[in-house]
Structures are given as structure tokens and as C-alpha cells.
PDB file of C-alpha atoms in Angstrom:
ATOM      1  CA  SER A   1      -0.061  -0.161  -0.033  1.00 74.00           C
ATOM      2  CA  GLU A   2       1.129   3.560  -0.624  1.00 78.00           C
ATOM      3  CA  TYR A   3      -1.645   5.193   1.588  1.00 83.00           C
ATOM      4  CA  PRO A   4       0.253   6.317   4.654  1.00 86.00           C
ATOM      5  CA  GLU A   5      -2.553   5.590   7.243  1.00 89.00           C
ATOM      6  CA  ASP A   6      -2.700   1.772   6.090  1.00 92.00           C
ATOM      7  CA  LEU A   7       0.784   1.203   7.664  1.00 94.00           C
ATOM      8  CA  GLU A   8      -0.064   1.311  11.360  1.00 93.00           C
ATOM      9  CA  ASP A   9      -3.005  -0.949  10.614  1.00 94.00           C
ATOM     10  CA  LEU A  10      -1.617  -3.652   8.389  1.00 95.00           C
ATOM     11  CA  LEU A  11       1.872  -3.947   9.504  1.00 95.00           C
ATOM     12  CA  PRO A  12       1.634  -5.503  12.744  1.00 95.00           C
ATOM     13  CA  TYR A  13      -0.203  -8.367  10.888  1.00 96.00           C
ATOM     14  CA  ALA A  14       2.485  -8.720   8.124  1.00 96.00           C
ATOM     15  CA  LYS A  15       4.863 -11.462   8.139  1.00 96.00           C
ATOM     16  CA  GLY A  16       7.413  -9.437   6.200  1.00 98.00           C
ATOM     17  CA  LEU A  17       7.839  -5.942   4.488  1.00 98.00           C
ATOM     18  CA  LEU A  18       9.398  -5.237   0.894  1.00 98.00           C
ATOM     19  CA  ILE A  19      10.396  -1.831   0.403  1.00 98.00           C
ATOM     20  CA  ASN A  20      11.082  -1.588  -3.265  1.00 97.00           C
ATOM     21  CA  THR A  21      12.241   1.566  -4.562  1.00 96.00           C
ATOM     22  CA  GLY A  22      11.413   1.095  -8.253  1.00 94.00           C
ATOM     23  CA  THR A  23       8.928   4.322  -8.241  1.00 92.00           C
ATOM     24  CA  LEU A  24      10.689   6.466  -6.072  1.00 95.00           C
ATOM     25  CA  THR A  25       9.658   9.945  -5.247  1.00 94.00           C
ATOM     26  CA  ASN A  26      10.249  12.342  -2.432  1.00 94.00           C
ATOM     27  CA  GLU A  27       6.801  11.183  -1.188  1.00 94.00           C
ATOM     28  CA  THR A  28       7.396   7.385  -1.291  1.00 95.00           C
ATOM     29  CA  TRP A  29      10.818   7.962   0.453  1.00 96.00           C
ATOM     30  CA  GLU A  30       8.960   9.276   3.290  1.00 96.00           C
ATOM     31  CA  LEU A  31       6.744   6.343   3.072  1.00 96.00           C
ATOM     32  CA  TYR A  32       9.430   3.831   3.262  1.00 97.00           C
ATOM     33  CA  LYS A  33      10.955   5.350   6.309  1.00 97.00           C
ATOM     34  CA  SER A  34       7.532   5.552   8.064  1.00 97.00           C
ATOM     35  CA  ALA A  35       6.938   1.706   7.047  1.00 97.00           C
ATOM     36  CA  LEU A  36      10.329   0.590   8.411  1.00 98.00           C
ATOM     37  CA  ASP A  37       9.928   2.296  11.687  1.00 97.00           C
ATOM     38  CA  ILE A  38       6.530   0.787  12.143  1.00 97.00           C
ATOM     39  CA  ALA A  39       7.907  -2.640  10.927  1.00 97.00           C
ATOM     40  CA  GLU A  40      10.866  -2.355  13.456  1.00 97.00           C
ATOM     41  CA  LYS A  41       8.056  -1.284  16.222  1.00 97.00           C
ATOM     42  CA  TYR A  42       6.442  -4.711  15.563  1.00 97.00           C
ATOM     43  CA  GLY A  43       9.217  -7.008  14.850  1.00 97.00           C
ATOM     44  CA  VAL A  44       8.468  -7.452  11.230  1.00 98.00           C
ATOM     45  CA  PRO A  45      11.148  -8.760   8.895  1.00 98.00           C
ATOM     46  CA  THR A  46      12.108  -6.331   6.091  1.00 99.00           C
ATOM     47  CA  VAL A  47      13.713  -6.568   2.698  1.00 99.00           C
ATOM     48  CA  LEU A  48      15.281  -3.760   0.762  1.00 99.00           C
ATOM     49  CA  ASP A  49      15.341  -3.802  -3.097  1.00 98.00           C
ATOM     50  CA  PRO A  50      17.415  -0.621  -4.281  1.00 98.00           C
ATOM     51  CA  VAL A  51      16.282  -0.626  -7.599  1.00 96.00           C
ATOM     52  CA  ALA A  52      18.782   1.264  -9.998  1.00 94.00           C
ATOM     53  CA  ALA A  53      20.914   2.418  -7.038  1.00 96.00           C
ATOM     54  CA  GLY A  54      23.905   1.978  -9.368  1.00 91.00           C
ATOM     55  CA  ALA A  55      22.288   4.184 -11.906  1.00 91.00           C
ATOM     56  CA  GLY A  56      21.752   7.459 -10.421  1.00 90.00           C
ATOM     57  CA  ALA A  57      22.998   9.441  -7.087  1.00 94.00           C
ATOM     58  CA  TYR A  58      19.488  10.151  -5.909  1.00 96.00           C
ATOM     59  CA  ARG A  59      18.644   6.406  -5.857  1.00 97.00           C
ATOM     60  CA  LYS A  60      21.786   5.455  -4.243  1.00 97.00           C
ATOM     61  CA  LYS A  61      21.412   8.286  -1.526  1.00 97.00           C
ATOM     62  CA  VAL A  62      17.691   6.993  -0.759  1.00 98.00           C
ATOM     63  CA  ALA A  63      19.013   3.434  -0.457  1.00 98.00           C
ATOM     64  CA  LEU A  64      21.718   4.347   1.945  1.00 98.00           C
ATOM     65  CA  ASP A  65      19.646   6.324   4.168  1.00 98.00           C
ATOM     66  CA  LEU A  66      17.255   3.610   4.414  1.00 98.00           C
ATOM     67  CA  LEU A  67      20.138   1.221   5.255  1.00 98.00           C
ATOM     68  CA  HIS A  68      21.941   3.472   7.494  1.00 97.00           C
ATOM     69  CA  HIS A  69      18.921   4.743   9.469  1.00 98.00           C
ATOM     70  CA  HIS A  70      16.504   1.867   9.835  1.00 98.00           C
ATOM     71  CA  THR A  71      16.588  -1.960  10.832  1.00 97.00           C
ATOM     72  CA  ILE A  72      16.764  -3.829   7.490  1.00 98.00           C
ATOM     73  CA  SER A  73      16.797  -7.842   7.705  1.00 98.00           C
ATOM     74  CA  LEU A  74      18.049  -8.463   3.963  1.00 99.00           C
ATOM     75  CA  VAL A  75      18.935  -6.341   0.899  1.00 99.00           C
ATOM     76  CA  ARG A  76      18.520  -7.884  -2.704  1.00 98.00           C
ATOM     77  CA  GLY A  77      19.999  -6.397  -5.851  1.00 97.00           C
ATOM     78  CA  ASN A  78      21.653  -7.226  -8.954  1.00 94.00           C
ATOM     79  CA  ALA A  79      25.298  -6.768  -9.095  1.00 94.00           C
ATOM     80  CA  GLY A  80      25.453  -3.242 -10.015  1.00 94.00           C
ATOM     81  CA  GLU A  81      23.020  -2.148  -7.071  1.00 96.00           C
ATOM     82  CA  ILE A  82      24.728  -4.113  -4.589  1.00 97.00           C
ATOM     83  CA  ALA A  83      28.175  -2.685  -5.701  1.00 96.00           C
ATOM     84  CA  ALA A  84      26.788   0.965  -5.519  1.00 96.00           C
ATOM     85  CA  LEU A  85      25.944   0.563  -1.828  1.00 98.00           C
ATOM     86  CA  ILE A  86      29.519  -0.159  -0.902  1.00 98.00           C
ATOM     87  CA  GLY A  87      31.045   2.444  -2.976  1.00 96.00           C
ATOM     88  CA  GLU A  88      31.890   0.267  -6.052  1.00 94.00           C
ATOM     89  CA  SER A  89      31.065   0.659  -9.747  1.00 83.00           C
ATOM     90  CA  ILE A  90      29.968  -1.826 -12.419  1.00 77.00           C
ATOM     91  CA  GLU A  91      29.095  -0.702 -15.813  1.00 64.00           C
ATOM     92  CA  THR A  92      25.329  -1.355 -16.585  1.00 57.00           C
ATOM     93  CA  LYS A  93      23.128  -1.022 -19.408  1.00 52.00           C
ATOM     94  CA  GLY A  94      19.989  -1.156 -17.505  1.00 51.00           C
ATOM     95  CA  VAL A  95      18.462  -1.752 -14.046  1.00 51.00           C
ATOM     96  CA  ASP A  96      18.850  -5.492 -14.377  1.00 51.00           C
ATOM     97  CA  SER A  97      21.941  -6.013 -16.696  1.00 49.00           C
ATOM     98  CA  ALA A  98      25.142  -5.668 -14.382  1.00 50.00           C
ATOM     99  CA  GLN A  99      27.163  -8.811 -14.225  1.00 54.00           C
ATOM    100  CA  ILE A 100      30.446  -9.564 -12.869  1.00 57.00           C
ATOM    101  CA  ASP A 101      32.860 -12.757 -12.855  1.00 64.00           C
ATOM    102  CA  ASN A 102      32.932 -13.211  -8.900  1.00 89.00           C
ATOM    103  CA  VAL A 103      29.542 -12.567  -7.527  1.00 94.00           C
ATOM    104  CA  GLY A 104      30.686 -14.288  -4.442  1.00 95.00           C
ATOM    105  CA  GLU A 105      33.335 -12.047  -3.527  1.00 95.00           C
ATOM    106  CA  LEU A 106      31.237  -9.056  -4.048  1.00 96.00           C
ATOM    107  CA  ALA A 107      28.332 -10.446  -1.905  1.00 97.00           C
ATOM    108  CA  LEU A 108      30.897 -11.270   0.753  1.00 97.00           C
ATOM    109  CA  ARG A 109      32.277  -7.689   0.663  1.00 97.00           C
ATOM    110  CA  ALA A 110      28.775  -6.365   0.686  1.00 98.00           C
ATOM    111  CA  ASN A 111      27.741  -8.375   3.839  1.00 98.00           C
ATOM    112  CA  GLN A 112      30.938  -7.411   5.659  1.00 98.00           C
ATOM    113  CA  GLN A 113      30.334  -3.811   5.058  1.00 98.00           C
ATOM    114  CA  LEU A 114      26.815  -3.383   5.228  1.00 98.00           C
ATOM    115  CA  GLY A 115      26.464  -5.962   8.252  1.00 98.00           C
ATOM    116  CA  ILE A 116      23.524  -7.621   7.095  1.00 98.00           C
ATOM    117  CA  PRO A 117      22.362 -10.481   4.912  1.00 99.00           C
ATOM    118  CA  VAL A 118      22.680 -10.038   1.100  1.00 99.00           C
ATOM    119  CA  VAL A 119      21.227 -11.589  -1.822  1.00 98.00           C
ATOM    120  CA  ILE A 120      22.626 -10.783  -5.453  1.00 97.00           C
ATOM    121  CA  THR A 121      20.891 -12.021  -8.530  1.00 96.00           C
ATOM    122  CA  GLY A 122      21.951 -12.392 -11.879  1.00 93.00           C
ATOM    123  CA  LYS A 123      23.450 -15.296 -14.501  1.00 92.00           C
ATOM    124  CA  LYS A 124      24.457 -16.792 -10.958  1.00 95.00           C
ATOM    125  CA  ASP A 125      22.989 -15.743  -7.806  1.00 97.00           C
ATOM    126  CA  ALA A 126      25.037 -15.358  -4.454  1.00 98.00           C
ATOM    127  CA  ILE A 127      23.805 -15.344  -0.798  1.00 98.00           C
ATOM    128  CA  ALA A 128      25.880 -13.781   1.874  1.00 98.00           C
ATOM    129  CA  VAL A 129      24.980 -14.344   5.426  1.00 98.00           C
ATOM    130  CA  ASN A 130      27.306 -13.637   8.567  1.00 96.00           C
ATOM    131  CA  HIS A 131      30.409 -13.783   6.299  1.00 95.00           C
ATOM    132  CA  GLN A 132      29.269 -17.370   4.721  1.00 96.00           C
ATOM    133  CA  VAL A 133      28.629 -17.328   1.165  1.00 97.00           C
ATOM    134  CA  ARG A 134      26.606 -19.699  -1.292  1.00 97.00           C
ATOM    135  CA  ILE A 135      26.398 -19.332  -5.154  1.00 97.00           C
ATOM    136  CA  LEU A 136      23.439 -20.870  -7.030  1.00 98.00           C
ATOM    137  CA  GLU A 137      23.585 -21.862 -10.508  1.00 97.00           C
ATOM    138  CA  ASN A 138      19.850 -22.414 -11.555  1.00 98.00           C
ATOM    139  CA  GLY A 139      17.599 -20.256 -13.512  1.00 98.00           C
ATOM    140  CA  SER A 140      16.470 -19.722 -17.124  1.00 97.00           C
ATOM    141  CA  GLU A 141      17.721 -16.710 -19.371  1.00 96.00           C
ATOM    142  CA  LEU A 142      14.079 -16.087 -20.184  1.00 97.00           C
ATOM    143  CA  MET A 143      13.514 -14.771 -16.662  1.00 96.00           C
ATOM    144  CA  THR A 144      15.467 -11.742 -17.940  1.00 92.00           C
ATOM    145  CA  LEU A 145      13.149 -11.270 -20.693  1.00 93.00           C
ATOM    146  CA  VAL A 146      10.087 -10.883 -18.443  1.00 93.00           C
ATOM    147  CA  THR A 147      10.042  -7.458 -16.336  1.00 90.00           C
ATOM    148  CA  GLY A 148       9.668  -7.656 -12.734  1.00 91.00           C
ATOM    149  CA  THR A 149      11.090 -11.052 -12.047  1.00 94.00           C
ATOM    150  CA  GLY A 150      13.596  -9.592  -9.693  1.00 92.00           C
ATOM    151  CA  CYS A 151      10.895  -7.533  -7.922  1.00 93.00           C
ATOM    152  CA  LEU A 152       8.661 -10.449  -7.507  1.00 97.00           C
ATOM    153  CA  LEU A 153      11.744 -12.380  -5.934  1.00 98.00           C
ATOM    154  CA  GLY A 154      11.962  -9.577  -3.304  1.00 97.00           C
ATOM    155  CA  ALA A 155       8.267 -10.023  -2.342  1.00 97.00           C
ATOM    156  CA  VAL A 156       8.905 -13.800  -2.094  1.00 98.00           C
ATOM    157  CA  LEU A 157      11.972 -13.168   0.008  1.00 98.00           C
ATOM    158  CA  ALA A 158      10.017 -10.905   2.237  1.00 98.00           C
ATOM    159  CA  ALA A 159       7.191 -13.629   2.811  1.00 97.00           C
ATOM    160  CA  SER A 160       9.689 -16.278   3.539  1.00 97.00           C
ATOM    161  CA  ILE A 161      12.355 -14.938   5.728  1.00 97.00           C
ATOM    162  CA  HIS A 162      10.099 -14.956   8.979  1.00 96.00           C
ATOM    163  CA  LEU A 163      10.388 -18.878   8.676  1.00 96.00           C
ATOM    164  CA  ALA A 164      14.134 -18.565   9.576  1.00 97.00           C
ATOM    165  CA  ASP A 165      16.213 -17.410  12.715  1.00 96.00           C
ATOM    166  CA  GLU A 166      19.541 -16.440  12.743  1.00 93.00           C
ATOM    167  CA  ASP A 167      21.216 -19.754  12.523  1.00 96.00           C
ATOM    168  CA  SER A 168      18.804 -20.913   9.696  1.00 97.00           C
ATOM    169  CA  LEU A 169      18.562 -18.037   7.582  1.00 98.00           C
ATOM    170  CA  LEU A 170      21.310 -18.981   5.068  1.00 98.00           C
ATOM    171  CA  ASP A 171      19.619 -22.463   4.509  1.00 97.00           C
ATOM    172  CA  CYS A 172      16.250 -20.697   3.987  1.00 98.00           C
ATOM    173  CA  LEU A 173      17.471 -18.240   1.427  1.00 98.00           C
ATOM    174  CA  GLU A 174      19.373 -21.150  -0.594  1.00 98.00           C
ATOM    175  CA  GLU A 175      15.877 -22.989  -0.440  1.00 98.00           C
ATOM    176  CA  VAL A 176      13.776 -19.800  -1.504  1.00 98.00           C
ATOM    177  CA  LEU A 177      16.294 -18.765  -4.390  1.00 98.00           C
ATOM    178  CA  SER A 178      16.694 -22.217  -5.756  1.00 99.00           C
ATOM    179  CA  ALA A 179      12.936 -22.851  -5.855  1.00 99.00           C
ATOM    180  CA  TYR A 180      12.401 -19.702  -7.657  1.00 99.00           C
ATOM    181  CA  SER A 181      15.107 -20.285 -10.301  1.00 98.00           C
ATOM    182  CA  ILE A 182      14.036 -24.162 -10.835  1.00 99.00           C
ATOM    183  CA  ALA A 183      10.760 -22.786 -11.276  1.00 99.00           C
ATOM    184  CA  GLY A 184      12.260 -20.790 -14.289  1.00 98.00           C
ATOM    185  CA  GLU A 185      13.753 -23.888 -15.632  1.00 98.00           C
ATOM    186  CA  MET A 186      10.444 -25.783 -15.353  1.00 98.00           C
ATOM    187  CA  ALA A 187       8.690 -22.862 -17.300  1.00 98.00           C
ATOM    188  CA  GLU A 188      11.207 -22.982 -19.967  1.00 98.00           C
ATOM    189  CA  GLN A 189      10.580 -26.547 -20.491  1.00 98.00           C
ATOM    190  CA  LYS A 190       7.078 -25.721 -21.554  1.00 98.00           C
ATOM    191  CA  THR A 191       7.481 -22.579 -23.513  1.00 98.00           C
ATOM    192  CA  LEU A 192      10.200 -20.393 -25.151  1.00 97.00           C
ATOM    193  CA  LEU A 193       8.157 -17.533 -25.903  1.00 97.00           C
ATOM    194  CA  PRO A 194       8.449 -14.610 -23.007  1.00 95.00           C
ATOM    195  CA  GLY A 195       4.711 -13.941 -22.924  1.00 95.00           C
ATOM    196  CA  THR A 196       3.562 -17.321 -22.172  1.00 97.00           C
ATOM    197  CA  PHE A 197       6.657 -17.999 -20.038  1.00 98.00           C
ATOM    198  CA  GLN A 198       5.514 -15.328 -17.455  1.00 96.00           C
ATOM    199  CA  ILE A 199       2.287 -17.426 -17.199  1.00 97.00           C
ATOM    200  CA  GLU A 200       4.260 -20.896 -17.129  1.00 98.00           C
ATOM    201  CA  PHE A 201       6.683 -19.503 -14.506  1.00 98.00           C
ATOM    202  CA  LEU A 202       3.794 -18.046 -12.090  1.00 98.00           C
ATOM    203  CA  ASN A 203       2.201 -21.716 -12.319  1.00 98.00           C
ATOM    204  CA  SER A 204       5.500 -23.528 -11.689  1.00 98.00           C
ATOM    205  CA  LEU A 205       6.334 -21.204  -8.864  1.00 98.00           C
ATOM    206  CA  TYR A 206       3.034 -22.255  -7.293  1.00 98.00           C
ATOM    207  CA  ALA A 207       3.202 -26.031  -7.957  1.00 98.00           C
ATOM    208  CA  ILE A 208       6.857 -26.487  -7.248  1.00 98.00           C
ATOM    209  CA  GLN A 209       7.650 -28.935  -4.495  1.00 98.00           C
ATOM    210  CA  SER A 210      10.488 -29.340  -2.187  1.00 96.00           C
ATOM    211  CA  GLU A 211      11.491 -32.651  -3.579  1.00 98.00           C
ATOM    212  CA  GLU A 212      12.031 -30.918  -6.819  1.00 98.00           C
ATOM    213  CA  VAL A 213      14.259 -28.222  -5.283  1.00 98.00           C
ATOM    214  CA  GLU A 214      16.519 -30.680  -3.586  1.00 98.00           C
ATOM    215  CA  GLU A 215      16.901 -32.899  -6.614  1.00 98.00           C
ATOM    216  CA  ASN A 216      17.564 -30.186  -9.080  1.00 98.00           C
ATOM    217  CA  LYS A 217      19.493 -27.404  -7.146  1.00 98.00           C
ATOM    218  CA  LYS A 218      22.862 -26.319  -8.011  1.00 98.00           C
ATOM    219  CA  VAL A 219      24.592 -24.650  -5.239  1.00 97.00           C
ATOM    220  CA  ILE A 220      28.337 -24.108  -4.593  1.00 95.00           C
ATOM    221  CA  HIS A 221      29.534 -23.312  -0.924  1.00 92.00           C
ATOM    222  CA  TYR A 222      31.792 -20.306  -1.654  1.00 79.00           C
ATOM    223  CA  GLU A 223      35.070 -20.695  -0.048  1.00 66.00           C
TER     224      GLU A 223
END
């Protein structure tokens, strides 16, 4: 909701809060801050998706303000967005396009500097929690052709992290990201067209079973 009066009414019942800065304005910036304050008051886990933080100074400023002055449980972004948050630069051609050779190292640096769990998504995904890093190699190239797959992942993460405590968060994130990416692979088996892929992906995400995740996930424990 973008209605300020909703926050105090709805957040006490929420299992998670996603702050996605895709539609950033001065007004939504204030809304983000209010939502994070209320989430902290009620112990609601929070996920920050700093959309295009690497593409402009204003977006980076807002993301850093939220990170430095509020309790954030997890930050999720592509390589360019996460790099920007720790003062590094990666060339990008769009808000979802940044890639680097060693995403695990970037995730670890971000986790160390920001002091919170980090998820980086791209051709390979990386999770960093308490200086432990895992690389995930599932997924479909078609996911890059459907606008909003990254934003949807932020919502899925926000809905899931309340299930884990600090000791189990890394395993929880591995399971969630693997399921999400394997759902993309399952959808690709049914269609190679991006329009119908979107529908098949949502169907697969709804129907995927834990046994399918365990059988198909590709995870590297980064050293």
C-alpha cells in the first residue's frame, strides 16, 4: 500500500515488508521510512530492493539512507545495485543488466560492509550471511526477458524470511532462491516465448515441490 494511514493498521499483521524503490519519489521515500519504523516496532522482517541504486546518485542516496537509519533484515539487488551500496562501480546497460565474474566476492564484501544478509541475483545468484557465501546456478535466460522477475523475488523473500532464525537464514535463502530459479527452468521446458513464459513461471512457482528443489538445485559453498 502507498496510503500512509494503512501502515499502522496493516503492518502489525504482516509476516514481512518489502521496500522496493522502483517508483521512487520524495513522497514514497517518506513512506518507506515510516513503514520501516513501524515494521521495527512490531518486529516485522524487512527486505530492501534498491532498484537502480547504481544508475543515479539520488537512488543511491535513498537506499543508503534507509540502510543506515533503519533496521533492514536483508538487501536484494543485482550486482550493479549492490556494488553501488558499498562504493564500488560496475558498468550497467539497464537496471537489471549488471554482471561480474565473481559474484561471491561481491556478496561477501557487501555483507561485511553493510552488516546484513545480502542476496545478489543475475546469471549466477549469491547469498552472503554472517560471512558465509553460497553461489546458486539454476535459472532460465527467459527470466531476464520478463520485466519484474527480480521485484517479484523480493516479495517472495519478504514473505519467507520470517520462517528462519539467524542460524537457519542461510539455508532458508538457499531454498527460496533455488525454488524460484528452478521454477524458471520448469517454465522454460513448456515454452520459449516470453509472454507465455511469464504465465508458466507463475504456475511453476505455485506448484513446485521441495523434492524437486532438492533434486535439481545447483549450489556451491563459496570459500
